Amino acid sequence: MTKLLFNFLIFPGFLFTVVFGLAANWIDRKVTARIQWRVGPPWYQPLIDLVKLSIKEITIPRTASKELFLLSPMIGLSAATLVSTLVWLPNIDRVSTGFSGDIIVIVYLLTLPAIAVILGASASGNPLASLGASREIKMVIAYELPFIISLVVPVIKSHGVLKLSDIINYQAAHGSFVASLSGMIAFIVMIFCMQAKLGLVPFDASEAETEIMGGVLIEYSGMLLAIFKLTKAMLMVALPLFLITLFWQGFNFLSIWKYVILLVIIILIRNTNPRVRIDQAVGFFWGKMTLLAILAVLLAIKGM
Amino acid sequence: MAHKIIPIGPYHPLQEEPEFFKLHVDGETVVDIDIELGYNHRLIEKIAESKNFDQVAFLVERICGICSTSHPFAYVNAIDDLIGVQAPERALYIRTIIGELERIHSHFLWLGLAGHFLGYNTVWMWAWRYREPVLDIFERVAGNRQNYAMMKPGGVRRDMFEEDFSWIKKTLKDLIPKVDMFKGAVMDDPVIHARTEGVGVLTREDVHQYSVIGPTARASGVAKDIRKDDPYAAYDKVEWKVITYEGGDVYSKAVVRILELYESINIILQCLDKMPKGPIDSGIKDIPPGEGIGRHEAPRGEVIHYVMSDGGNSPSRHKIRAPSYMNIASNKKAVIGETISDAAIILAAVDPCYCCTERMAVVDYKTGKKLMDGQDLIRLSQEKTERLRGRHNMPPLH
């Protein structure tokens, strides 16, 4: 029990992922700044941003449904914590951790932060937030389809294993899935879905500062906003890690370069694209991405 | 069904100026738009009547920070027209150079902002970085990055030095590859195409109906350009062409502005080559009674200044019409039927400049009847001044 709590709260769950996530967040901001010919913040900037936010006053709008408004950041944060624990553990101990079907649990938990954002936005009673929430719903519906279809590829390739640690072990024995054609296609599809799950440009229509002023998060302030930011920082670790685990032989601290590569891809996509309209995003995921994912599955069945 | 209202403004991160667009939306689609301006009326025209003719050039320079030479340019054109005097040749060239430099920096600024509105912050930062050399030229020529104070009735206020010319030419020529890069970034990027093509279309008819001017009109294929239609300064002495583009959508507006950058650089380079030596000021002493109209093609379109003199030291009437005043109304045509995401960029695509545009009248909200016009407001303000003076035991003005 203590070990579980330790895993969940300190290592590799909450605390560790937060530290890792804030570092990733800093890299993101620094690289973005350098691309844009700015200087960029010092390494501790994400941390002091969070500290500053958490000592600010929390304003609850009069129109808000109070309980849900306060609860939804917690839902998002706890889901992100759980998911990062579940993804980290098989990578640290490949034998005794995880359970059969943990991939499915992770997929469910990964949607929860988005659901939390939708709930919170709808609870705030702000028209811009509800607009953002409706965009977020469309976004979730859009990217989940190719995400789940391409998730089938590693399962097929490892002959029906639904356990993360077994997938890592299978890859350790037979080579990374990403080296095969189907694995590569599914991996690329997953990267785009990850970009959308992280709510980064070009798929940040639900926040779209210049259109709907932060959209879903418009009414959040203080600690609650800090929690949403924290959730996002944690997902910035958990999602690339999940991808590496599924397709790229898993992760240990010697292979941190895999994570850095994924992070750089995320940052590059985010800095070389304008925001797409929500209908264009849905078209992109349900069209090209879903077709590619289906193709990857067919190829995987063929054994390619 | 009652439509939801999505407000853009009065304070909105989209355009950090006091504007208010009420978007009536049905889901994501905009079904109607209310355009409300008038949050920041600064009484420039009234203040102009209390300044002398020289000072007004400085005053109108402060109407807008971005096109800070367009208003003085139109104003000095108006004064020259009033007196019937032609500024010396060299002054005309200098005026042209300043006007075109301003167009370059303003178009770069718009390009960056358009990128920002689309969530493409890299374009924003890059465009503004390449705007810096232009501001450096301004600093070398006029001493200031903004508010250059170069225009003066009958001439220009300070000369340009021949020894700077080669540096200015080099800086501008270095800018051309950067413009090429932006042209590529806009014209070849599939995502930018997807976001801007066919979005917010203004047809030729719309352009004529709403009297749209400037690049906004030229993007609909209407070759309206006061520099060509009614040449002033040195615009008829250099070779250049009016850029037009068919389409009328946001994409065309971006393309027109980018292509105009080439033309502006071209005009400046020619002016630097052709500029004659000589005086820069015709030394106007008195302004006779009369009326003058001055026009200038600002980066956003045609600026008109009307100045009336009664032979005294300051204008007895000064009327200003800024280009955004004409262009903003066309949003009514361009935005309706589009989505909220597109509305943001469409509203920005006319390159609106609210600080030039503010007008004020008191209207009964229910009947729409005008209760007070400009004269009434001036009377109110005079009465208030008198009251304040009375409180401080000062003698009445009138």
XYZ file of C-alpha atoms in Angstrom:
702
model
C 0.000 0.000 0.000
C 2.755 2.446 0.956
C 4.624 1.412 -2.151
C 1.543 2.131 -4.232
C 1.092 5.537 -2.644
C 4.780 6.255 -3.122
C 4.512 5.225 -6.765
C 1.460 7.345 -7.254
C 2.499 10.510 -5.423
C 6.276 10.718 -5.601
C 8.074 8.369 -7.969
C 7.287 7.910 -10.801
C 3.853 9.476 -10.410
C 2.946 12.993 -9.473
C 6.058 14.716 -8.180
C 8.535 13.176 -10.577
C 6.348 13.742 -13.614
C 5.692 17.311 -12.565
C 9.417 18.045 -12.358
C 9.987 16.321 -15.680
C 6.966 18.106 -17.198
C 8.051 21.552 -16.064
C 11.479 20.913 -17.538
C 9.820 19.890 -20.815
C 7.651 22.971 -20.626
C 10.738 25.114 -20.217
C 12.444 23.451 -23.190
C 9.300 24.082 -25.225
C 9.227 27.755 -24.288
C 12.939 28.256 -24.712
C 13.147 26.579 -28.119
C 10.020 28.408 -29.277
C 11.594 31.656 -28.171
C 14.818 30.909 -30.005
C 12.925 30.009 -33.176
C 11.121 33.319 -32.888
C 14.305 35.300 -32.206
C 13.428 36.000 -28.644
C 15.607 35.291 -25.625
C 13.210 33.010 -23.779
C 12.675 32.452 -20.065
C 15.179 31.118 -17.485
C 14.886 27.429 -16.521
C 12.846 28.057 -13.377
C 10.210 30.153 -15.175
C 7.507 27.418 -15.439
C 7.882 26.751 -11.716
C 7.583 30.350 -10.603
C 4.670 30.788 -13.000
C 2.882 27.992 -11.184
C 3.786 29.372 -7.774
C 2.587 32.816 -8.762
C -0.661 31.453 -10.140
C -1.347 29.379 -7.057
C -1.097 32.330 -4.670
C -3.482 34.397 -6.792
C -7.114 34.793 -5.914
C -9.554 32.253 -7.331
C -12.530 33.960 -8.925
C -15.670 31.901 -9.315
C -18.106 33.530 -11.741
C -21.634 34.069 -10.479
C -23.029 32.111 -13.431
C -20.883 29.086 -12.670
C -22.058 25.778 -11.296
C -19.713 25.906 -8.352
C -19.015 22.258 -7.483
C -18.273 21.169 -11.029
C -16.237 24.308 -11.686
C -13.996 23.535 -8.712
C -13.959 19.785 -9.220
C -13.007 19.512 -12.875
C -9.369 20.673 -12.542
C -8.926 17.953 -9.916
C -10.404 15.321 -12.236
C -7.944 16.327 -14.924
C -4.971 16.362 -12.574
C -5.720 13.015 -10.961
C -6.218 11.392 -14.355
C -2.909 12.811 -15.566
C -1.171 11.569 -12.419
C -2.618 8.088 -12.776
C -1.785 7.856 -16.422
C 1.802 8.952 -15.903
C 2.229 6.412 -13.108
C 0.843 3.669 -15.335
C 3.090 4.622 -18.232
C 6.241 5.104 -16.186
C 6.077 1.887 -14.153
C 6.484 -0.682 -16.975
C 9.404 1.306 -18.268
C 11.175 1.170 -14.917
C 10.406 -2.415 -14.000
C 9.620 -4.569 -17.021
C 8.771 -7.736 -15.129
C 6.487 -7.234 -12.180
C 4.495 -4.107 -13.019
C 1.387 -3.446 -15.039
C -1.586 -5.663 -15.632
C -3.197 -7.143 -18.671
C -5.297 -4.470 -20.342
C -3.465 -1.476 -18.886
C -3.280 -0.025 -22.414
C -7.061 0.252 -22.455
C -7.095 1.900 -19.028
C -4.470 4.380 -20.198
C -6.496 5.251 -23.302
C -9.499 5.985 -21.120
C -7.474 7.999 -18.632
C -5.871 10.002 -21.430
C -9.257 11.345 -22.509
C -10.133 12.412 -18.975
C -8.096 15.648 -18.911
C -9.945 16.765 -22.055
C -13.269 15.771 -20.490
C -12.307 17.720 -17.361
C -11.610 20.793 -19.451
C -14.977 20.413 -21.181
C -16.786 19.991 -17.858
C -15.054 22.962 -16.305
C -15.713 25.171 -19.294
C -19.383 24.217 -19.439
C -19.678 24.795 -15.698
C -18.269 28.297 -15.914
C -21.315 29.671 -17.725
C -19.276 31.864 -20.045
C -20.392 31.932 -23.694
C -16.803 31.942 -24.942
C -15.979 29.017 -22.681
C -18.965 27.066 -23.943
C -17.849 27.782 -27.488
C -14.399 26.511 -26.549
C -15.978 23.463 -24.909
C -17.952 22.643 -28.037
C -14.739 22.890 -30.046
C -12.949 20.671 -27.537
C -15.720 18.059 -27.816
C -15.410 18.056 -31.591
C -11.657 17.788 -31.207
C -11.885 14.796 -28.854
C -14.273 13.032 -31.209
C -11.941 13.818 -34.085
C -8.599 12.667 -32.737
C -9.714 9.673 -30.655
C -10.691 7.682 -33.748
C -7.273 7.563 -35.475
C -5.567 7.417 -32.059
C -7.333 4.207 -31.087
C -7.069 2.650 -34.537
C -3.322 3.172 -34.637
C -3.096 1.854 -31.091
C -4.222 -1.490 -32.489
C -1.022 -1.759 -34.541
C 1.400 -2.580 -31.678
C -1.211 -4.926 -30.215
C -1.465 -6.846 -33.486
C 2.274 -6.877 -33.958
C 2.914 -8.288 -30.499
C 0.258 -10.968 -31.172
C -2.569 -9.633 -29.104
C -0.797 -8.464 -25.980
C -2.643 -5.748 -24.047
C -0.010 -5.208 -21.408
C 2.554 -2.440 -21.730
C 5.451 -4.294 -20.123
C 4.898 -7.272 -22.432
C 4.910 -4.992 -25.453
C 8.246 -3.559 -24.347
C 9.645 -7.046 -23.805
C 8.376 -8.209 -27.195
C 10.074 -5.247 -28.852
C 13.269 -5.906 -26.905
C 13.280 -9.383 -28.399
C 12.072 -8.631 -31.952
C 13.039 -5.003 -32.603
C 11.113 -1.743 -32.414
C 7.748 -1.562 -34.112
C 8.649 1.857 -35.433
C 11.235 0.209 -37.681
C 8.483 -1.550 -39.628
C 6.290 0.157 -42.205
C 3.004 -0.233 -40.356
C 4.605 0.818 -37.075
C 6.063 3.922 -38.689
C 2.715 5.008 -40.172
C 0.869 4.409 -36.908
C 3.579 6.280 -35.028
C 3.233 9.333 -37.274
C -0.551 9.295 -36.880
C -0.088 9.064 -33.125
C 2.242 12.081 -33.147
C -0.457 14.223 -34.763
C -3.059 12.913 -32.310
C -0.659 13.713 -29.496
C -0.341 17.284 -30.738
C -4.120 17.564 -30.609
C -4.351 15.931 -27.209
C -1.837 18.435 -25.887
C -3.952 21.234 -27.363
C -1.012 22.816 -29.167
C -0.968 24.766 -32.422
C -2.276 23.889 -35.024
C -4.944 22.129 -32.961
C -5.483 24.709 -30.224
C -8.854 25.915 -31.506
C -10.485 25.301 -28.136
C -8.221 27.851 -26.461
C -7.519 30.127 -29.439
C -6.434 33.236 -27.612
C -6.985 35.579 -30.533
C -10.448 34.239 -31.332
C -12.135 33.305 -28.092
C -9.653 34.619 -25.525
C -8.497 31.350 -24.024
C -11.872 29.712 -24.606
C -12.251 26.822 -22.237
C -9.958 28.304 -19.608
C -11.289 31.847 -19.785
C -12.938 31.889 -16.346
C -10.227 29.985 -14.535
C -7.804 31.862 -12.372
C -5.360 31.295 -9.552
C -4.798 27.797 -8.259
C -7.393 26.239 -10.577
C -5.663 27.590 -13.662
C -2.346 26.432 -12.225
C -3.774 22.919 -11.924
C -4.839 22.926 -15.574
C -1.374 24.104 -16.599
C 0.158 21.417 -14.424
C -2.061 18.781 -16.024
C -0.872 19.880 -19.423
C 2.765 19.793 -18.340
C 2.292 16.237 -17.058
C 0.637 15.134 -20.290
C 3.601 16.605 -22.129
C 5.593 13.834 -20.429
C 3.065 11.017 -20.296
C 1.959 11.137 -23.934
C 5.371 11.010 -25.663
C 6.369 8.352 -23.138
C 3.306 6.295 -24.015
C 4.218 6.517 -27.691
C 7.818 5.518 -27.021
C 6.639 2.603 -24.933
C 4.276 1.363 -27.626
C 6.494 1.793 -30.666
C 10.076 2.439 -29.670
C 11.228 -0.239 -27.218
C 10.282 1.699 -24.163
C 12.212 4.240 -22.253
C 14.981 4.315 -19.707
C 17.136 7.160 -18.569
C 19.845 6.338 -21.043
C 17.436 6.709 -23.930
C 16.216 10.148 -22.997
C 17.090 11.245 -26.539
C 13.962 9.453 -27.767
C 11.861 11.717 -25.616
C 13.835 14.782 -26.712
C 13.243 13.904 -30.374
C 9.504 13.658 -29.816
C 9.529 16.914 -27.884
C 11.396 18.660 -30.680
C 8.862 17.337 -33.208
C 6.022 18.698 -31.068
C 7.726 22.081 -30.788
C 8.493 22.247 -34.499
C 4.931 21.418 -35.522
C 3.658 24.021 -33.128
C 5.932 26.738 -34.465
C 5.579 26.189 -38.173
C 1.817 26.127 -38.531
C -1.089 28.484 -38.138
C -4.119 27.329 -36.191
C -6.562 25.282 -38.252
C -10.281 25.795 -38.070
C -12.184 23.202 -36.091
C -13.922 21.789 -39.171
C -10.548 21.510 -40.893
C -9.142 19.698 -37.861
C -12.033 17.223 -37.818
C -11.612 16.699 -41.556
C -7.898 16.125 -41.106
C -8.293 13.494 -38.389
C -11.299 11.698 -39.827
C -9.946 11.851 -43.345
C -6.209 11.487 -43.851
C -5.272 10.336 -40.374
C -7.977 7.687 -40.052
C -7.206 6.336 -43.515
C -3.506 6.165 -42.656
C -4.283 4.424 -39.384
C -6.483 1.849 -41.128
C -3.746 1.315 -43.689
C -1.268 0.754 -40.844
C -3.581 -1.822 -39.264
C -3.986 -3.679 -42.577
C -0.227 -3.684 -43.084
C 0.273 -4.938 -39.531
C -2.139 -7.809 -40.166
C -0.107 -8.627 -43.274
C 2.930 -8.659 -41.011
C 4.715 -5.688 -42.557
C -33.976 30.947 -32.299
C -32.161 33.517 -30.204
C -28.569 33.871 -31.308
C -25.716 33.904 -28.921
C -23.527 36.995 -28.954
C -19.788 36.548 -29.010
C -18.128 39.856 -28.175
C -14.875 40.879 -29.766
C -13.991 43.888 -27.692
C -14.141 46.505 -26.215
C -10.956 45.048 -24.787
C -9.907 41.928 -26.562
C -6.565 40.253 -27.153
C -7.352 40.165 -30.884
C -6.686 43.817 -31.517
C -5.441 45.811 -28.591
C -7.483 48.831 -29.467
C -10.884 50.019 -28.319
C -13.201 48.398 -30.834
C -16.309 46.356 -30.314
C -17.673 43.788 -32.711
C -20.739 41.924 -31.555
C -20.812 38.668 -33.440
C -24.271 37.140 -33.450
C -23.526 33.464 -33.821
C -25.472 30.329 -34.493
C -23.130 27.578 -33.334
C -19.869 28.551 -34.977
C -21.430 30.506 -37.832
C -21.662 34.267 -37.701
C -25.150 35.357 -38.737
C -24.891 39.063 -37.980
C -22.397 41.609 -36.801
C -22.725 44.893 -34.953
C -19.793 47.213 -35.374
C -19.430 49.664 -32.518
C -16.699 52.231 -32.543
C -16.250 55.448 -30.637
C -14.603 54.404 -27.388
C -11.718 56.772 -27.723
C -12.605 60.114 -29.222
C -9.726 62.531 -28.913
C -11.053 65.727 -30.462
C -8.086 66.021 -32.828
C -9.998 68.196 -35.298
C -11.042 70.559 -32.536
C -7.540 70.728 -31.071
C -6.205 71.519 -34.550
C -8.230 74.721 -34.520
C -6.280 75.926 -31.489
C -2.832 75.187 -32.922
C -0.972 77.137 -35.561
C -0.460 75.676 -39.019
C 3.028 74.407 -38.214
C 1.972 72.719 -35.015
C -0.942 70.900 -36.634
C 1.540 68.761 -38.573
C 2.846 67.461 -35.257
C -0.655 67.040 -33.900
C -1.974 64.938 -36.776
C 1.197 62.881 -36.636
C -0.049 61.626 -33.297
C -3.396 60.438 -34.624
C -1.938 57.038 -35.320
C 1.291 55.469 -34.207
C 1.583 53.150 -37.190
C 0.839 55.475 -40.070
C 2.369 58.409 -38.313
C 3.464 60.103 -41.499
C 0.301 59.552 -43.531
C -1.697 62.184 -41.730
C 1.005 64.866 -41.831
C 1.570 63.965 -45.488
C -2.087 64.517 -46.346
C -2.127 67.627 -44.192
C 0.837 69.282 -45.905
C -0.701 68.351 -49.244
C -3.824 70.191 -48.101
C -1.874 73.278 -47.045
C 0.114 73.294 -50.292
C -3.194 73.045 -52.126
C -4.634 75.871 -50.050
C -1.768 78.218 -50.808
C -1.277 76.954 -54.323
C 2.407 76.401 -53.776
C 4.502 73.447 -54.868
C 7.141 72.224 -52.453
C 10.698 72.135 -53.852
C 11.563 69.072 -55.912
C 13.934 67.618 -53.341
C 11.282 67.917 -50.652
C 8.826 66.011 -52.842
C 11.280 63.138 -53.174
C 11.951 63.077 -49.450
C 8.248 63.048 -48.730
C 7.809 60.112 -51.095
C 10.633 58.176 -49.478
C 9.209 58.687 -45.996
C 5.725 57.727 -47.156
C 6.950 54.520 -48.774
C 9.201 53.539 -45.876
C 6.148 53.827 -43.719
C 4.195 51.565 -46.048
C 6.914 48.919 -45.768
C 6.979 48.947 -41.998
C 3.204 49.065 -41.756
C 2.729 46.118 -44.115
C 5.315 44.109 -42.197
C 3.469 44.947 -39.026
C 0.180 43.783 -40.495
C 1.761 40.601 -41.799
C 3.014 39.802 -38.327
C -0.318 40.544 -36.720
C -2.158 38.446 -39.284
C 0.133 35.572 -38.400
C -0.577 36.125 -34.733
C -4.336 36.132 -35.316
C -3.998 32.809 -37.094
C -2.038 31.451 -34.152
C 1.169 31.489 -36.211
C 3.383 33.315 -33.775
C 6.588 32.483 -35.609
C 5.487 34.591 -38.575
C 4.558 37.343 -36.145
C 8.013 37.485 -34.586
C 9.861 37.128 -37.892
C 7.862 39.824 -39.632
C 8.452 42.218 -36.806
C 12.126 41.391 -36.781
C 12.449 42.278 -40.462
C 10.530 45.455 -39.810
C 13.396 46.599 -37.599
C 15.797 47.575 -40.432
C 13.104 49.899 -41.793
C 12.783 51.531 -38.406
C 16.566 51.820 -38.308
C 16.413 53.759 -41.574
C 13.837 56.048 -40.026
C 16.047 56.554 -37.019
C 18.983 57.499 -39.222
C 16.936 59.803 -41.439
C 14.525 61.405 -38.991
C 16.023 60.688 -35.580
C 12.977 58.710 -34.493
C 11.637 55.219 -35.085
C 8.095 56.541 -35.033
C 6.625 60.051 -35.275
C 9.262 61.217 -37.729
C 8.181 64.868 -37.892
C 9.469 65.159 -41.455
C 6.475 66.871 -43.028
C 6.150 70.612 -43.049
C 3.811 72.848 -45.040
C 5.732 73.845 -48.147
C 8.519 71.330 -47.772
C 10.128 68.976 -45.332
C 11.548 69.724 -41.941
C 14.994 68.226 -42.378
C 17.171 67.095 -45.231
C 18.450 63.633 -46.036
C 22.192 63.225 -46.252
C 23.775 61.862 -49.426
C 26.261 59.822 -47.383
C 23.395 57.762 -45.934
C 22.031 56.787 -49.323
C 24.275 53.810 -49.985
C 23.515 52.365 -46.551
C 19.774 52.873 -47.028
C 19.924 51.207 -50.434
C 21.850 48.265 -49.042
C 19.425 47.843 -46.138
C 16.468 47.875 -48.503
C 18.076 45.486 -50.955
C 18.832 43.122 -48.064
C 15.148 43.249 -47.271
C 14.127 41.833 -50.660
C 15.175 38.206 -49.895
C 13.231 38.468 -46.631
C 10.147 39.579 -48.529
C 10.721 36.647 -50.896
C 10.732 34.382 -47.861
C 7.407 35.734 -46.624
C 5.957 35.498 -50.085
C 6.956 31.846 -50.116
C 5.686 31.291 -46.594
C 2.267 32.677 -47.465
C 1.879 31.455 -51.033
C 3.283 27.940 -50.588
C 2.010 26.967 -47.134
C -0.983 24.621 -47.541
C -2.301 25.372 -44.054
C -2.263 29.126 -44.656
C -4.064 28.501 -47.936
C -6.648 26.450 -46.095
C -7.163 29.170 -43.518
C -7.284 32.215 -45.791
C -8.412 31.217 -49.270
C -12.059 31.919 -50.037
C -12.448 33.403 -46.567
C -14.098 36.790 -46.126
C -14.574 37.520 -49.799
C -15.303 41.085 -50.891
C -16.476 41.223 -54.488
C -15.954 44.178 -56.813
C -19.577 45.215 -56.197
C -19.027 45.162 -52.435
C -15.937 47.290 -52.883
C -17.935 49.890 -54.804
C -20.946 49.742 -52.497
C -18.927 50.169 -49.324
C -16.380 52.528 -50.927
C -13.603 50.290 -49.711
C -10.130 51.705 -50.363
C -6.493 50.818 -50.152
C -5.079 47.282 -50.278
C -8.472 45.950 -49.214
C -9.966 47.231 -52.476
C -6.942 46.311 -54.573
C -7.230 42.718 -53.336
C -10.640 42.600 -55.024
C -9.147 43.631 -58.329
C -10.098 47.316 -58.088
C -7.058 49.400 -58.961
C -7.743 52.278 -56.618
C -4.595 54.060 -55.620
C -4.423 57.780 -55.044
C -0.722 57.748 -55.836
C -1.605 56.788 -59.408
C -5.066 58.324 -59.743
C -4.089 61.792 -58.560
C -0.292 61.865 -58.384
C 1.356 64.054 -55.803
C 4.876 64.328 -54.368
C 7.224 62.342 -56.608
C 4.932 59.454 -57.447
C 4.585 60.509 -61.082
C 8.348 60.851 -61.422
C 9.188 57.219 -60.723
C 8.241 53.954 -62.399
C 5.956 51.710 -60.400
C 2.732 49.829 -60.791
C -0.436 49.434 -58.783
C -0.668 45.935 -57.353
C -4.025 44.272 -57.731
C -5.106 40.723 -57.132
C -8.359 39.018 -57.972
C -10.143 37.116 -55.269
C -11.041 39.558 -52.518
C -10.378 37.018 -49.786
C -7.941 37.249 -46.903
C -5.313 35.461 -48.954
C -5.496 38.076 -51.719
C -5.190 40.851 -49.178
C -2.050 39.284 -47.796
C -0.610 38.790 -51.273
C -1.358 42.376 -52.295
C 0.407 43.702 -49.224
C 3.427 41.493 -49.739
C 3.718 42.476 -53.409
C 3.365 46.125 -52.462
C 6.468 45.743 -50.323
C 8.464 45.148 -53.528
C 6.923 48.200 -55.180
C 7.671 50.398 -52.183
C 11.284 49.281 -52.061
C 11.465 49.910 -55.799
C 10.035 53.426 -55.434
C 12.458 54.345 -52.654
C 15.471 53.069 -54.583
C 14.443 55.122 -57.622
C 13.830 58.218 -55.494
C 17.254 57.927 -53.922
C 18.806 57.782 -57.393
C 16.780 60.582 -58.904
C 16.682 63.004 -55.990
C 17.947 66.409 -57.140
C 19.986 68.765 -55.012
C 18.418 71.978 -53.864
C 16.328 73.606 -51.162
C 13.929 71.527 -49.095
C 11.569 74.269 -48.016
C 9.680 76.869 -49.975
C 9.524 79.135 -46.927
C 5.820 79.738 -46.519
C 5.129 82.843 -44.477
C 1.389 83.459 -44.369
C -1.534 81.215 -45.037
C -4.149 83.125 -47.004
C -7.877 82.565 -46.470
C -9.187 79.627 -48.443
C -9.703 75.904 -48.526
C -7.359 73.065 -49.304
C -7.742 69.356 -49.751
C -4.845 66.988 -49.353
C -4.807 63.286 -50.078
C -2.286 60.581 -49.465
C -2.365 56.856 -50.038
C -1.639 55.613 -46.527
C -0.730 51.936 -46.022
C -4.421 51.290 -45.336
C -5.873 53.447 -48.112
C -6.595 57.010 -48.963
C -6.361 59.642 -46.204
C -8.139 62.949 -46.841
C -7.443 66.160 -44.982
C -9.527 69.231 -45.546
C -8.198 72.495 -44.130
C -9.979 75.834 -44.114
C -8.154 79.015 -43.289
C -9.584 82.439 -42.474
C -6.236 84.120 -42.939
C -5.361 83.715 -39.288
C -2.681 81.709 -37.611
C -4.555 78.434 -37.225
C -7.020 76.464 -39.312
C -10.585 77.566 -38.837
C -11.738 74.076 -39.779
C -9.797 70.863 -40.124
C -11.520 67.707 -41.281
C -9.849 64.321 -41.379
C -11.022 61.139 -43.015
C -8.937 58.072 -42.284
C -9.000 54.932 -44.472
C -10.164 52.506 -41.796
C -13.336 54.563 -41.514
C -14.249 53.322 -44.973
C -12.883 49.810 -44.624
C -14.256 48.666 -41.280
C -17.874 48.855 -42.445
C -17.115 46.302 -45.171
C -16.765 43.686 -42.424
C -20.526 43.595 -42.451
C -20.276 42.011 -45.889
C -17.173 39.917 -45.339
C -17.812 38.354 -41.945
C -21.443 37.247 -42.150
C -21.760 33.583 -43.040
C -18.236 32.717 -41.953
C -17.200 30.944 -38.762
C -15.938 32.630 -35.614
C -12.420 31.365 -36.295
C -12.437 33.081 -39.646
C -14.074 36.220 -38.286
C -10.947 37.002 -36.295
C -8.720 37.083 -39.354
C -11.326 38.723 -41.590
C -11.770 41.581 -39.145
C -8.026 41.994 -39.116
C -7.597 41.668 -42.871
C -8.672 45.225 -43.611
C -5.734 46.277 -41.416
C -8.018 48.334 -39.225
C -6.712 51.324 -37.352
C -9.289 52.488 -34.862
C -7.439 55.434 -33.425
C -7.736 57.226 -36.774
C -11.348 56.386 -37.146
C -13.208 57.464 -34.061
C -16.250 59.653 -34.670
C -18.875 60.642 -32.193
C -22.531 61.554 -32.196
C -25.185 61.163 -29.524
C -28.019 58.998 -30.767
C -31.252 57.932 -29.124
C -30.835 54.192 -28.770
C -34.534 53.387 -29.310
C -35.424 55.608 -32.253
C -31.994 55.956 -33.811
C -32.491 59.721 -33.956
C -29.435 61.895 -33.691
C -29.649 64.017 -30.545
C -26.352 65.852 -30.727
C -23.950 66.408 -33.588
C -20.408 67.713 -33.654
C -21.440 71.340 -33.089
C -23.457 70.456 -29.989
C -20.585 68.467 -28.558
C -18.193 71.349 -29.151
C -20.647 73.677 -27.427
C -20.871 71.275 -24.474
C -17.124 71.110 -24.174
C -16.848 74.913 -24.351
C -19.441 75.257 -21.619
C -17.547 72.805 -19.463
C -14.314 74.733 -20.002
C -16.067 77.921 -18.968
C -17.383 76.230 -15.826
C -13.935 74.964 -14.911
C -12.397 78.384 -15.535
C -15.087 79.931 -13.358
C -14.210 77.588 -10.520
C -10.597 78.639 -10.721
C -11.544 82.318 -10.828
C -10.296 82.729 -14.373
C -11.947 85.185 -16.759
C -14.312 83.665 -19.360
C -12.887 83.006 -22.841
C -15.853 84.221 -24.861
